[in-house]
Structures are given as C-alpha cells and as structure tokens.
XYZ file of C-alpha atoms in Angstrom:
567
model
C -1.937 -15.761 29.443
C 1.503 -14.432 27.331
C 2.810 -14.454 24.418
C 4.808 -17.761 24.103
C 2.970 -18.467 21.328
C 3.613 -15.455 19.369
C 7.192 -16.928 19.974
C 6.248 -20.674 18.891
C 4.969 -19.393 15.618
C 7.952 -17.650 14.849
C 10.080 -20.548 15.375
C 8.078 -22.626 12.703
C 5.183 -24.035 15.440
C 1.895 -25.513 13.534
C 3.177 -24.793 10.678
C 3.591 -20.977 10.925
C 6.625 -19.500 8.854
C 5.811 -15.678 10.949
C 8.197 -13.289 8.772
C 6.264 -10.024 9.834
C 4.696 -8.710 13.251
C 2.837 -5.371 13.618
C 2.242 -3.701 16.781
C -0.320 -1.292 17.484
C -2.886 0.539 19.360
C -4.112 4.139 20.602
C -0.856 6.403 21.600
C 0.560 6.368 24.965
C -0.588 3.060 25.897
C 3.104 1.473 25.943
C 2.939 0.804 22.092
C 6.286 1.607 21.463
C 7.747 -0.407 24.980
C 5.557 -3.053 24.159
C 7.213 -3.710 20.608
C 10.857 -3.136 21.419
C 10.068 -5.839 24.153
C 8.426 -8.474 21.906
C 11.633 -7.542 19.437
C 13.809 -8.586 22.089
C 12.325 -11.596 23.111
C 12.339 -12.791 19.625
C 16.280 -12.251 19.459
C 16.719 -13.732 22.505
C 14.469 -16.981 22.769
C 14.032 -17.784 18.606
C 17.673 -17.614 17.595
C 16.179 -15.323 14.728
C 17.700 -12.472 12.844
C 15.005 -9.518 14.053
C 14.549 -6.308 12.466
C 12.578 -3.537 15.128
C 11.027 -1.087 12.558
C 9.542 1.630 13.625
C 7.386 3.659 10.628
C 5.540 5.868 12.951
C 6.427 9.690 12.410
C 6.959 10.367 15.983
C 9.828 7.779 16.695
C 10.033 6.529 20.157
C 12.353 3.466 20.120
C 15.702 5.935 20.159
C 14.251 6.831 23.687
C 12.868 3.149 24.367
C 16.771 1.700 24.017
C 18.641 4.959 25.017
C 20.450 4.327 21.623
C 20.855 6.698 18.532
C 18.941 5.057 15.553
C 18.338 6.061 11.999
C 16.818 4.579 8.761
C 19.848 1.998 8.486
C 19.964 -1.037 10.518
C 21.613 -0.756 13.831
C 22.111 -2.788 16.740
C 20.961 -1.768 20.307
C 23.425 -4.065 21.955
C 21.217 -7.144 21.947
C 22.371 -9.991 19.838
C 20.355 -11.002 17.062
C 18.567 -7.082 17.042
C 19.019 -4.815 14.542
C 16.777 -1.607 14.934
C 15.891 1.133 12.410
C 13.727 4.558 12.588
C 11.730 4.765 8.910
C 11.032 8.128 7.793
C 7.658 7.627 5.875
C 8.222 11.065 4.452
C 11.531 10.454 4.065
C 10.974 7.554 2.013
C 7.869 9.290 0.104
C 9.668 11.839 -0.971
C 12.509 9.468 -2.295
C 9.251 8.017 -4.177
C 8.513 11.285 -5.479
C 11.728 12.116 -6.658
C 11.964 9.225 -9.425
C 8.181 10.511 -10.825
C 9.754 13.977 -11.036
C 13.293 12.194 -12.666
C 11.085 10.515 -15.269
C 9.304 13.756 -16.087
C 12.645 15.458 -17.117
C 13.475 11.924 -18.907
C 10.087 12.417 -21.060
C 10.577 15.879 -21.777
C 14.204 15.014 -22.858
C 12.889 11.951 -25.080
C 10.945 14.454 -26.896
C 13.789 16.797 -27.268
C 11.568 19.718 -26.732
C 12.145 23.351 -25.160
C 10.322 25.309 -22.536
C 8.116 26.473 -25.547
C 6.936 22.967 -26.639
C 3.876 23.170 -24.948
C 2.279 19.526 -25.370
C 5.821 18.596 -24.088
C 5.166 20.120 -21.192
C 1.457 18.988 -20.824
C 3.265 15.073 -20.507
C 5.380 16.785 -17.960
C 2.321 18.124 -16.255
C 0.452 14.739 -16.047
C 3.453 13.401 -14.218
C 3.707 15.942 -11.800
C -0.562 15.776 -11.433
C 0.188 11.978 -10.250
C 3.085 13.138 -7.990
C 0.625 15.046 -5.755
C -2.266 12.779 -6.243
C -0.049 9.985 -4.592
C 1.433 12.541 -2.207
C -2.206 13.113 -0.659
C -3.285 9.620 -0.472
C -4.237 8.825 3.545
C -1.810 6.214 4.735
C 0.464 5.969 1.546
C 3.565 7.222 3.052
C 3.589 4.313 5.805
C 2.676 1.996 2.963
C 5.302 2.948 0.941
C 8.107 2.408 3.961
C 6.439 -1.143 4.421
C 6.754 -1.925 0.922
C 10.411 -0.788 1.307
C 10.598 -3.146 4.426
C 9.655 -6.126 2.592
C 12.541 -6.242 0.902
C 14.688 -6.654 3.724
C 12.963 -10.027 3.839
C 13.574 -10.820 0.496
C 17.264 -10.455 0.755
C 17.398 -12.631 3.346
C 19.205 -10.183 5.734
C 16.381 -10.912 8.662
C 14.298 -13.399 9.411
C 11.734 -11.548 11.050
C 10.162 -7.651 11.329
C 8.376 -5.842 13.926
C 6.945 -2.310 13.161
C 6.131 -0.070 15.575
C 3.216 1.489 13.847
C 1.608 4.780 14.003
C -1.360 5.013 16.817
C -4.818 3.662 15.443
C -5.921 6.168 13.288
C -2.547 5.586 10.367
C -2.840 2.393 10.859
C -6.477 2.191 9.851
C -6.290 4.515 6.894
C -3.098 1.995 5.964
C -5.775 -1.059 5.502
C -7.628 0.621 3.248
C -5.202 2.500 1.570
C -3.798 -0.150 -0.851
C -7.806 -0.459 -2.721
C -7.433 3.384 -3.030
C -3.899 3.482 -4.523
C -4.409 0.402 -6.772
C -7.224 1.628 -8.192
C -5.842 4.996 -8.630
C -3.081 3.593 -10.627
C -5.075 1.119 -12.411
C -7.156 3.948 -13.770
C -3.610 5.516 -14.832
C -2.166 2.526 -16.730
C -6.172 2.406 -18.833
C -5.263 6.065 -19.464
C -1.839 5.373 -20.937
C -2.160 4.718 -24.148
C -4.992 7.124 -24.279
C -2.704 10.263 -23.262
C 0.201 8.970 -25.291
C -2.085 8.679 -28.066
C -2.810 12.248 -28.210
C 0.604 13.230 -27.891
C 1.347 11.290 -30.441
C -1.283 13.369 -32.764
C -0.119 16.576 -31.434
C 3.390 16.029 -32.692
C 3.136 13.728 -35.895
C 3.672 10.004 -35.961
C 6.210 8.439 -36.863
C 8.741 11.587 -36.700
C 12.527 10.777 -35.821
C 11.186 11.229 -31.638
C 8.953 8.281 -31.670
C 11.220 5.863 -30.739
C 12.786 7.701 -27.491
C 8.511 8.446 -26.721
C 8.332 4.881 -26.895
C 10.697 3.885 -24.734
C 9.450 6.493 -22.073
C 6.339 5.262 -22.606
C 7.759 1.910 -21.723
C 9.317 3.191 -18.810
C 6.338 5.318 -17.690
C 4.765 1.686 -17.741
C 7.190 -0.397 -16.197
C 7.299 2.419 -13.094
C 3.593 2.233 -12.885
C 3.598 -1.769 -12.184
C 6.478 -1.913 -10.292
C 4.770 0.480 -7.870
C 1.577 -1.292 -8.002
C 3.233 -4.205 -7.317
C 4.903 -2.993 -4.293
C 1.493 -2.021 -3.061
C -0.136 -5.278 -3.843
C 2.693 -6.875 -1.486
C 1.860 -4.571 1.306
C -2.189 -5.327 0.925
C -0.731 -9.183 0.689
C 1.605 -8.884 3.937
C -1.060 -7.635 5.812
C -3.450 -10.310 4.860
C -1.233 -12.903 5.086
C -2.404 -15.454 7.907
C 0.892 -17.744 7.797
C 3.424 -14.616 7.705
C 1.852 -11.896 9.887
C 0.707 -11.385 12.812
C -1.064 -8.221 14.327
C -0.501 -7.535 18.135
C -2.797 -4.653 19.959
C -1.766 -3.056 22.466
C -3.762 -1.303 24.896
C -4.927 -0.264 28.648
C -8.033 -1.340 30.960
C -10.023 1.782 30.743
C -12.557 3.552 28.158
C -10.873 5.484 25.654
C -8.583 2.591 24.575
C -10.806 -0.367 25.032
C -13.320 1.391 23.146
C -10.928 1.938 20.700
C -9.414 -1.645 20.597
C -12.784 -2.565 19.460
C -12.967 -0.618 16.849
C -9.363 -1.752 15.598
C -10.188 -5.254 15.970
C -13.278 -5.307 13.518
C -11.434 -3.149 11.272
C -8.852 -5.834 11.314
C -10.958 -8.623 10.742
C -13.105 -6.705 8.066
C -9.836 -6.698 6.160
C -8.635 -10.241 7.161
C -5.715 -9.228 8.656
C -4.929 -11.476 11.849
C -5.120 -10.148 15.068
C -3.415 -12.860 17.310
C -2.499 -10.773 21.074
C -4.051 -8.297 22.909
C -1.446 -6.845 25.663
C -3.118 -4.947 28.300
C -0.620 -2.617 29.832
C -0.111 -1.264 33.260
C -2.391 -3.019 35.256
C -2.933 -3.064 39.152
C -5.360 -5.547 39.143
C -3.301 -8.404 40.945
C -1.394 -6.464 43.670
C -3.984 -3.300 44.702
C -5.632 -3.911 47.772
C -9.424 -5.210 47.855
C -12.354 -2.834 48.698
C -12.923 -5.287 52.140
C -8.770 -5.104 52.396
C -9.329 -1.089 52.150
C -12.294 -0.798 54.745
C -10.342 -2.659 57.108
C -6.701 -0.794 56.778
C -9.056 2.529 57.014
C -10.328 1.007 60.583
C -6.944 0.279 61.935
C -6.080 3.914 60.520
C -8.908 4.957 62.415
C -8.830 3.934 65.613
C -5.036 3.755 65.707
C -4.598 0.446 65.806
C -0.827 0.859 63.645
C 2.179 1.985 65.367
C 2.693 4.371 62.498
C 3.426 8.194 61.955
C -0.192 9.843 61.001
C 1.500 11.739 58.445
C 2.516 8.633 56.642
C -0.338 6.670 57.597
C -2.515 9.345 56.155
C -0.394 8.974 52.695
C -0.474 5.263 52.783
C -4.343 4.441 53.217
C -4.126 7.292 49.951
C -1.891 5.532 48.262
C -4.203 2.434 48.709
C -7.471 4.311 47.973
C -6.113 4.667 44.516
C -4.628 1.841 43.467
C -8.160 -0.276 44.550
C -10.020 2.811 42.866
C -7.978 1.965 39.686
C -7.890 -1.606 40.397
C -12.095 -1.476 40.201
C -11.590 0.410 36.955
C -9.483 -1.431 35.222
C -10.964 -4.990 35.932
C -14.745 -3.443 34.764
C -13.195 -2.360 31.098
C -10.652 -5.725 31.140
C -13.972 -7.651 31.543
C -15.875 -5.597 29.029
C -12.785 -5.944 26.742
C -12.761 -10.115 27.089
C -16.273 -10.037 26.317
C -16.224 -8.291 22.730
C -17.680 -10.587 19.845
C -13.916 -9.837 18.387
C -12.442 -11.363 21.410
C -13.786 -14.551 21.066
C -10.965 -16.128 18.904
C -7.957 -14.646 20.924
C -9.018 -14.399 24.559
C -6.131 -17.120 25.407
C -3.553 -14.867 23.826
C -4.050 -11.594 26.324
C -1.139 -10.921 27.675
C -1.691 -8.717 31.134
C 1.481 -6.781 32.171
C 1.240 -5.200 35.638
C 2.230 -1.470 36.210
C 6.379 -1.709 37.422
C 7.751 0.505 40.196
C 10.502 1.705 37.539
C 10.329 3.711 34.303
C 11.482 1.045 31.410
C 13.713 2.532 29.160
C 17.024 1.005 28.109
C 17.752 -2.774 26.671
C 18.135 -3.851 30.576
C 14.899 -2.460 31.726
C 13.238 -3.846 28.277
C 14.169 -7.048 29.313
C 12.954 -7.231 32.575
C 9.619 -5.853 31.204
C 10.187 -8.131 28.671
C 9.750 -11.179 30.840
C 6.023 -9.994 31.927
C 5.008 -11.421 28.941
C 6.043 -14.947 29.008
C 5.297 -18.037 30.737
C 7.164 -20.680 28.608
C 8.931 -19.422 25.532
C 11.181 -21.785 23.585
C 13.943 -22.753 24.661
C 17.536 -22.897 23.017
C 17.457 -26.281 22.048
C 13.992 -26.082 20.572
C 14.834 -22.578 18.717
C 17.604 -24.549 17.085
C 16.142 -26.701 14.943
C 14.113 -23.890 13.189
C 17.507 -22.149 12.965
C 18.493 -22.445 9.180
C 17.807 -19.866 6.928
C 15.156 -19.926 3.827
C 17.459 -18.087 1.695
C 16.715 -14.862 -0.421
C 13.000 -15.497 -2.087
C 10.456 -13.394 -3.959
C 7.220 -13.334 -1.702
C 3.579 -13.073 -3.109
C 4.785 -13.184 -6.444
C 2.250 -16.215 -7.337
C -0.144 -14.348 -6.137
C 0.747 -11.734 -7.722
C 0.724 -13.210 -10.860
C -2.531 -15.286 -10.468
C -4.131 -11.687 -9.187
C -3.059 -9.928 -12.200
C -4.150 -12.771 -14.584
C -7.505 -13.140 -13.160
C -8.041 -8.840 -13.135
C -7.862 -9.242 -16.602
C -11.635 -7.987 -17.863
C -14.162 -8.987 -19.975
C -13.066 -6.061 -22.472
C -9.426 -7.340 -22.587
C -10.375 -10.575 -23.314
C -12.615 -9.746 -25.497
C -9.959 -7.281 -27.724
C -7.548 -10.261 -27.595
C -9.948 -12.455 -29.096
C -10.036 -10.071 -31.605
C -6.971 -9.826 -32.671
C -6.547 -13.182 -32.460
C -9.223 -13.792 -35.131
C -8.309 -10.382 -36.965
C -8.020 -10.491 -40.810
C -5.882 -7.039 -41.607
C -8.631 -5.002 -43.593
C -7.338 -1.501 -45.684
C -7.800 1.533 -42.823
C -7.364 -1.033 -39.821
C -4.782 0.845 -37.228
C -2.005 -1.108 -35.692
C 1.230 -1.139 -33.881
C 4.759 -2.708 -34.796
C 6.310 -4.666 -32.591
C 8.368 -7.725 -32.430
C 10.858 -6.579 -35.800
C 14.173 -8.404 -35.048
C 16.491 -6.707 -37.891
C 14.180 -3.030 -38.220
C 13.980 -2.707 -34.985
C 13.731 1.451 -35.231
C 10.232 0.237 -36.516
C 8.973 -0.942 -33.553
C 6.586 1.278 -31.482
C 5.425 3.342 -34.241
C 1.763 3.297 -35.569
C 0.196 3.229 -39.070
C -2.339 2.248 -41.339
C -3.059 -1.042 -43.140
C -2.583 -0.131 -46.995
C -3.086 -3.144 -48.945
C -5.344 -6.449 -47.501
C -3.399 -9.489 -46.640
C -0.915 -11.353 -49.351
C -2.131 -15.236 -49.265
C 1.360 -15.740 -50.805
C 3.795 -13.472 -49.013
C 1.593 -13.908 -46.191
C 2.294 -10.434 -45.462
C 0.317 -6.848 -46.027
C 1.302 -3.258 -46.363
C 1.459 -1.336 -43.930
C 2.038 2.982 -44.176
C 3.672 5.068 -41.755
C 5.751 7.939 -41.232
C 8.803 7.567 -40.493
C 11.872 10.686 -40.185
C 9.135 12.816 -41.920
C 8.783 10.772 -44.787
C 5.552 8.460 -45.435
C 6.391 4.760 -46.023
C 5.027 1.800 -46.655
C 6.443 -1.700 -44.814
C 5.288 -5.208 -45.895
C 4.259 -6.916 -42.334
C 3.337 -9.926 -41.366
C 0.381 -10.343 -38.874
C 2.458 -11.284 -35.866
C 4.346 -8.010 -36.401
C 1.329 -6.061 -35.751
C -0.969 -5.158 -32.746
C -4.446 -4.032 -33.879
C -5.269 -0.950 -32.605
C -8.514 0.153 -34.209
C -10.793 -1.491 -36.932
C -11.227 0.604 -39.990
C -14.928 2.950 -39.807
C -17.073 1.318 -42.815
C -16.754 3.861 -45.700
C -20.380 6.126 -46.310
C -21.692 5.458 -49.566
C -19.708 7.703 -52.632
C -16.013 7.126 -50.537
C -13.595 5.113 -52.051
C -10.732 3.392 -50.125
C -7.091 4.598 -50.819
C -3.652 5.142 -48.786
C -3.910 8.296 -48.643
C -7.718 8.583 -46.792
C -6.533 5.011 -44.848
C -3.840 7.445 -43.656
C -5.983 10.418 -42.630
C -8.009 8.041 -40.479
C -4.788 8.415 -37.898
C -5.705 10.953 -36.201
C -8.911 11.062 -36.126
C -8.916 7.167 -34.393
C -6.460 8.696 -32.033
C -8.588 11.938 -31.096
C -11.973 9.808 -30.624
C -11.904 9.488 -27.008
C -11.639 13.252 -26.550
C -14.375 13.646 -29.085
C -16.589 11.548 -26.227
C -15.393 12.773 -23.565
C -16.726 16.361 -25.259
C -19.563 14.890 -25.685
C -19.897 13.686 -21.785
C -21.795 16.680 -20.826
C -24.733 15.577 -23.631
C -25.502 12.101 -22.044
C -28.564 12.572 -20.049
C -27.312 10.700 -16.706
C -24.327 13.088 -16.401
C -26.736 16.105 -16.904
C -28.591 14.531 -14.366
C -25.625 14.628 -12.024
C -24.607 17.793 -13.200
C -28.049 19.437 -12.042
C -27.529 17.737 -8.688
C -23.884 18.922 -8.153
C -23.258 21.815 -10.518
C -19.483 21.418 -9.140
C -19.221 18.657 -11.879
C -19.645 20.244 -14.255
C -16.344 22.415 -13.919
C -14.453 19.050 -12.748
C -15.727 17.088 -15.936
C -14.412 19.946 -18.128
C -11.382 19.979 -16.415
C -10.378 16.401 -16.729
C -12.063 16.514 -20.404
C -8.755 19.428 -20.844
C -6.184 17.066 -18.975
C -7.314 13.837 -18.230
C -4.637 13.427 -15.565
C -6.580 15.690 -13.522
C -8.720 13.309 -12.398
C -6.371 12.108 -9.526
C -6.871 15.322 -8.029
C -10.481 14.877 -7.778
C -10.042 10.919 -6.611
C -9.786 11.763 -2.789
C -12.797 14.485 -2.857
C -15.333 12.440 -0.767
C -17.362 14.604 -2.545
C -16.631 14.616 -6.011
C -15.152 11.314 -6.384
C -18.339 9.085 -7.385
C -18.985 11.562 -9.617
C -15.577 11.648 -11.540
C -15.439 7.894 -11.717
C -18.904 7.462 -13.132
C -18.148 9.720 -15.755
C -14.569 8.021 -16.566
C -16.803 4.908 -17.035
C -18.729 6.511 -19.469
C -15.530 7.445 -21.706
C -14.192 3.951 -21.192
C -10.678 5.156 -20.967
C-alpha cells in the first residue's frame, strides 16, 4: 500500500488531469513532512512543474527544507520544486485594502466632504462588508487558495500541494464558500436598493450621477469578481478529475477519531479523499508479545552475555515499542474498518517511525521513498510531459451555475420587460445611448406613451439641475417600476409622473418600516426580543445585516425578515 497512484494520476493515468493536491489532518501528526515529501516525489518521478503551498498560519515547511521561504515562489534545491509560505492574513488584508480603496473612490465620485453625510453612509456600507468578510470562519485560507489558482491558470506549474491548516480550518474552509456566496449574493440583491436611496437623498440626475454610476459599476464588477473567485475555490475542492485530498494521520485515538470525522465531512461535501498516510508506525519491526516474554526469560535467568545495566534498558526499550506496537495496530484496524474507508483502503500508505529526525530535502527524500512501491518511471512521465498551456478553469461552470441561479423573480421581471408597453409614470433606466452617452445610467419617468411612428416615447429627467425631457426608444430603456394606477379625481401629468421618483425609490424602506407590523415577525420578535433592535438596525442601514449573518443566534432571524422585504 503507497501512493504510486497518487503519482499515476498526476501523470495523466485513467484519465486524471490532477492539477491540485491538499494535505491534511490533526496537527503534529507529520502533516507538514508528509506534504513536502509527496511535493518532492512529484518533481522527481512526474517530470511536473510542482508548486508546495503551504496556507496554514503556523508555517512549517521553512523548517521541513532548512530553507528560507516566503509568499513568492522559491526553490528548495530540488528540480522541478518551487515552494512558497501564504500568509492568509497577509493576503486578506490585501483583500481588504481594495474594499477600503473603492470606498475613498465612491466618496470621491460623489465629490462630497466630511460633512456630506449620506456620502459617508455609502462609505459606511463598504466598510460594514469589510468586517463582515473579515470575520467569516475559513475565508482567509479561501481567499489564498483562490489566489493559488491562478498560478495554474498562467501556466507557471503544473501541479499544487497545500499544506493546510490542522482539521479544524480546513473544515470551516468546506463550508465556508455557501456562507460567503450567499453573503454576497444578498449584497449584489441589495445594490440597487442602497444606490437607489442614495440616489433620492441627493437628487437624480444632478451633474454626479454619472461618476455614481460608474462606482456603482465598479462596486458591481468587485462583487462578482470576488464571488467568482470563491465559486472556483468551492469548484477546486469538488473537483474529482483535478483534486485530490490526502489525510494524514497516526494509529492511535485522538487522530483516528478525528480522521473519521474529516473523512465524512469530506464526502458530505464531495470532495475526494483518495490516501490515508498513517505516520510513525512500529507495527512491522517491534517485537511480538511471545518475542517479549521470551527476551524477558533469557533476561531473567541470565541466559545473555550482556551488561544488566543495558540489558535492563533493552528489554525497556522493547516493552515499549510492542506496548505501542499493540496500540497502534488496534486503532489502524479500527481505522480500516470505518464505513468511509471502504473506497480507499488500497490507497493507505503506512510509513514506519525512522531512527532520524527528517528535516532537510535529503532526509525528505529518504522519507520520501516510504511511500512508494512503483512510481512512474522517466520514460513513462515523459509522455505526459507537454504542457496544457495558460487556460481559464471552471469558467463553464461558472457560467452554466450563474445562468441556472437565475430565479423565478428574475425571469419573471425579464419577461416583463420584454412584453412592456411604456405607460405615462412607468420608471426606467437609460442605457445603451451610443452618441449621448452622459445619458446613460440616469433614471426618469415615462412622459408621453409610445410614438407608433417615431417609435419612440418621452422620457423626463434631470439632468445638471435642469428637468428634461429625451425621446427614447424602448431598447434604450430598462423598466424599473410600473406606474401605481391613479385613485379616482388624479389626473396624469409630467409633473406628478415625476414626483412618483422618489417615492418608487423609497418603497422598500417604507416595508421594511413596516416589518415590525407583520404578525410572523412579531411572533419572532416575542420569542427573541433581541430582534427587534437588530431589525431596526438593518431597517437604518441595511448593510448591517452582514454583521448579524455569522450570529448563530440571530442569523435565521435576520434572513427571514430580509425575505420578507424582498430586497
């Protein structure tokens, strides 16, 4: 039992095209020796271009190779190797750095000062996400990972290891990419909603809206790009062509126990577990219990020509190896029989305890040949050699994923406006205007129904503080709200069309005030009278809700009532 075929895959074997391999396990178990091994053996028997990543805070593999790393690429002196130490806060913080660079962009788009208070509000929503993606369990190792992918992508390696965190990261990493996506899902849904009432608080149309709308288009594009990035981790790790997951782990109770638990966590979130490596193991060379009882006779009756003093430390010596030999073969047998096992108990690798410490690329090596019986060899390696070239990964996925997310409310408001007839008070959006291109963005009111000549209608908006009127055809338009039916005794002019603005703008904070009436949240609210207080709170500043998102507690509650404003 090795891993030669952790090796055949990654030379193209059934089919396989292995571009990522994650090692992990409880700490101190040889986690970090164990991948820094499997690294080398990759660079040595694929002919593959390896990158050894290590995105666990406490970085080992600078001690593991007796070599100086850091988060750029460096080799350790074995060809084909290129090892790097990620900082996940590092990288976070890098993360964080372009939210708080857009914040400054948005208050500079609106040209506002450090009295322009709903300037600052934007400015405050930004920051709100900041820590809300800050706190999220797992999302600064997802985050490096994402970062890793690329690496792949440009074609500079053919193949990544990670050195992961011990157990606990790594299981708050599986489910961190639901938590994130959701969290920024609920963000883009909010969008137009918080832009909307900025755009009320300040006047539409007014000589600003075009740099708002380009923030807001950046704000956007940030907000995908980052879920994207997310959606590729959640897709690496899922991957059953690309990735492989290796556990690594010793024969007794804490860390069987807890390779158990691993395992069904990885196969709850179909992420491939294809090695077990059982470290340290005197299982082959301790002496039997009947091999014990009879040394301790000859000890006895002083049957060995041997000092006393050292015979006394040598039947010792043997008492515990065969105490930890009985040990470790009752928790390797427990561990072979686990439901989880079934699938991979050819693929446990068992690596005997050495007589010297293994540290530095020589000593890697020679640990490194514990672990395989018959790798590939040169000529074999060869003729998986060539290179892919630089590619895109997941992005069909991605795509299809995105497409088919797409709910029944979307559809349904594209229908609409597919079958829209412009009606006086309807609100849209510009967009599309090749030669008034300043246009585009802003929002206004339908003014006069649709031409059947011109094929065009008028449309009234402000624009540099001055109301206007622009004659639009449909495809120029977005439909943002239908016109309210007039009460009896109204008439229908500009001028109330254009009044309608703000009040279509300001109706989801008029529901979310009136949250606290519906009679399931007063429910909740006698239940949990702390909801009442969060409600208000993200009734003030919507944004706040990603606060509130990782409150076991409160975070049921929140979302419920965010489904109830329909944000």
């Amino acid at each position: 039992m090795s891993l030669d075929s952790l090796l055949w895959s990654a030379i193209g074997h059934n089919n396989d095209d292995l571009k990522f391999i994650f090692v992990g396990g409880k700490g101190g178990v040889g986690k970090t020796t164990s991948s820094s091994a499997i690294a080398t053996l990759l660079a040595q028997h694929c002919n593959k271009r390896i990158l050894l990543v290590s995105t666990d805070p406490a970085h080992s593999l600078s001690d593991a190779f007796r070599c100086e790393f850091s988060n750029e690429p460096t080799s350790p002196g074995v060809e084909n190797l290129h090892v790097m130490e990620v900082d996940p806060t590092e990288t976070m913080e890098r993360e964080l750095n372009k939210w708080a660079d857009l914040a400054k962009e948005i208050a500079l788009a609106n040209g506002g000062g450090e009295g322009d208070n709903e300037e600052n509000d934007m400015v405050k929503k930004v920051k709100q996400f900041q820590e809300w993606l800050s706190g999220i369990p797992g999302i600064d190792e997802a985050t490096a990972l994402s970062s890793a992918i690329e690496h792949i992508e440009s074609d500079k390696y053919d193949l990544i290891v990670f050195d992961t965190a011990p157990t606990g990261h790594t299981l708050k990493l599986l489910a961190m990419p639901d938590v994130l996506q959701a969290g920024i899902e609920k963000l883009q849904g909010w969008q137009s909603t918080l832009w909307g009432y900025w755009d009320v608080m300040k006047g539409m149309g007014s000589s600003a809206s075009t740099k708002r709308f380009h923030a807001k288009e950046e704000v956007a594009e940030m907000l995908e790009n980052y879920k994207k990035g997310i959606q590729k981790v959640a897709l690496m790790l899922q991957d059953q062509r690309r990735t492989r997951f290796v556990v690594v782990c010793i024969a007794e109770y804490l860390s069987v126990s807890e390779t158990q638990r691993l395992l069904r966590e990885l196969k709850k979130n179909k992420v491939r577990a294809s090695h077990i490596i059982v470290n340290q193991l005197v299982v082959d060379n301790a002496l039997s219990r009947d091999e014990l009882t009879e040394l301790e006779e000859l000890a006895e009756v002083g049957s060995l020509m041997l000092n006393q003093d050292l015979l006394s430390k040598t039947v010792h010596a043997c008492r515990l190896t065969t105490a930890r030999k009985g040990i470790q073969e009752k928790y390797l047998g427990q561990l072979k029989s686990f439901p989880e096992m079934k699938e991979i108990l050819d693929c446990i690798c068992e690596v005997p305890l050495l007589a010297e410490e293994v540290t530095g690329t020589d000593a890697l090596l020679r640990f490194a040949k514990h672990m395989v019986r018959n790798p590939p060899s040169a000529a074999e390696s060869a003729l998986n050699s060539a290179s892919s070239g630089p590619m895109r990964l997941y992005e069909d996925q991605l795509e299809n994923k995105n497409t088919s997310d797409v709910g029944g409310d979307e559809k349904k408001d594209e229908g609409e406006a597919k079958s829209w007839t412009p009606a006086k008070g309807d609100s849209v959006r510009i967009k599309e205007l090749a030669k008034a291109a300043q246009y585009n963005g802003l929002e206004g009111v339908i003014s006069n129904t649709l031409d059947p000549e011109t094929d065009r209608c008028g449309v009234q908006i402000e624009y540099n503080g001055k109301s206007k009127t622009l004659a639009l055809q449909i495809k120029n338009m977005t439909l943002l709200h239908k016109a309210k039916k007039a009460k009896s005794g109204n008439t229908d002019n500009a001028a109330s069309s254009v009044s309608d603005v703000a009040p279509s703008a300001e109706q989801p904070m008029s529901k979310a005030m009136a949250l606290l009436e519906d009679p399931e949240i007063k429910a909740l609210v006698e239940s949990n009278p702390k909801f009442k207080d969060a409600v208000e709170d993200c009734i003030n500043n919507p944004m706040s809700f990603m606060k509130y998102l990782s409150d076991p507690e409160m975070s049921p509650l929140i979302s419920k009532a965010m489904a109830k404003l329909k944000f």
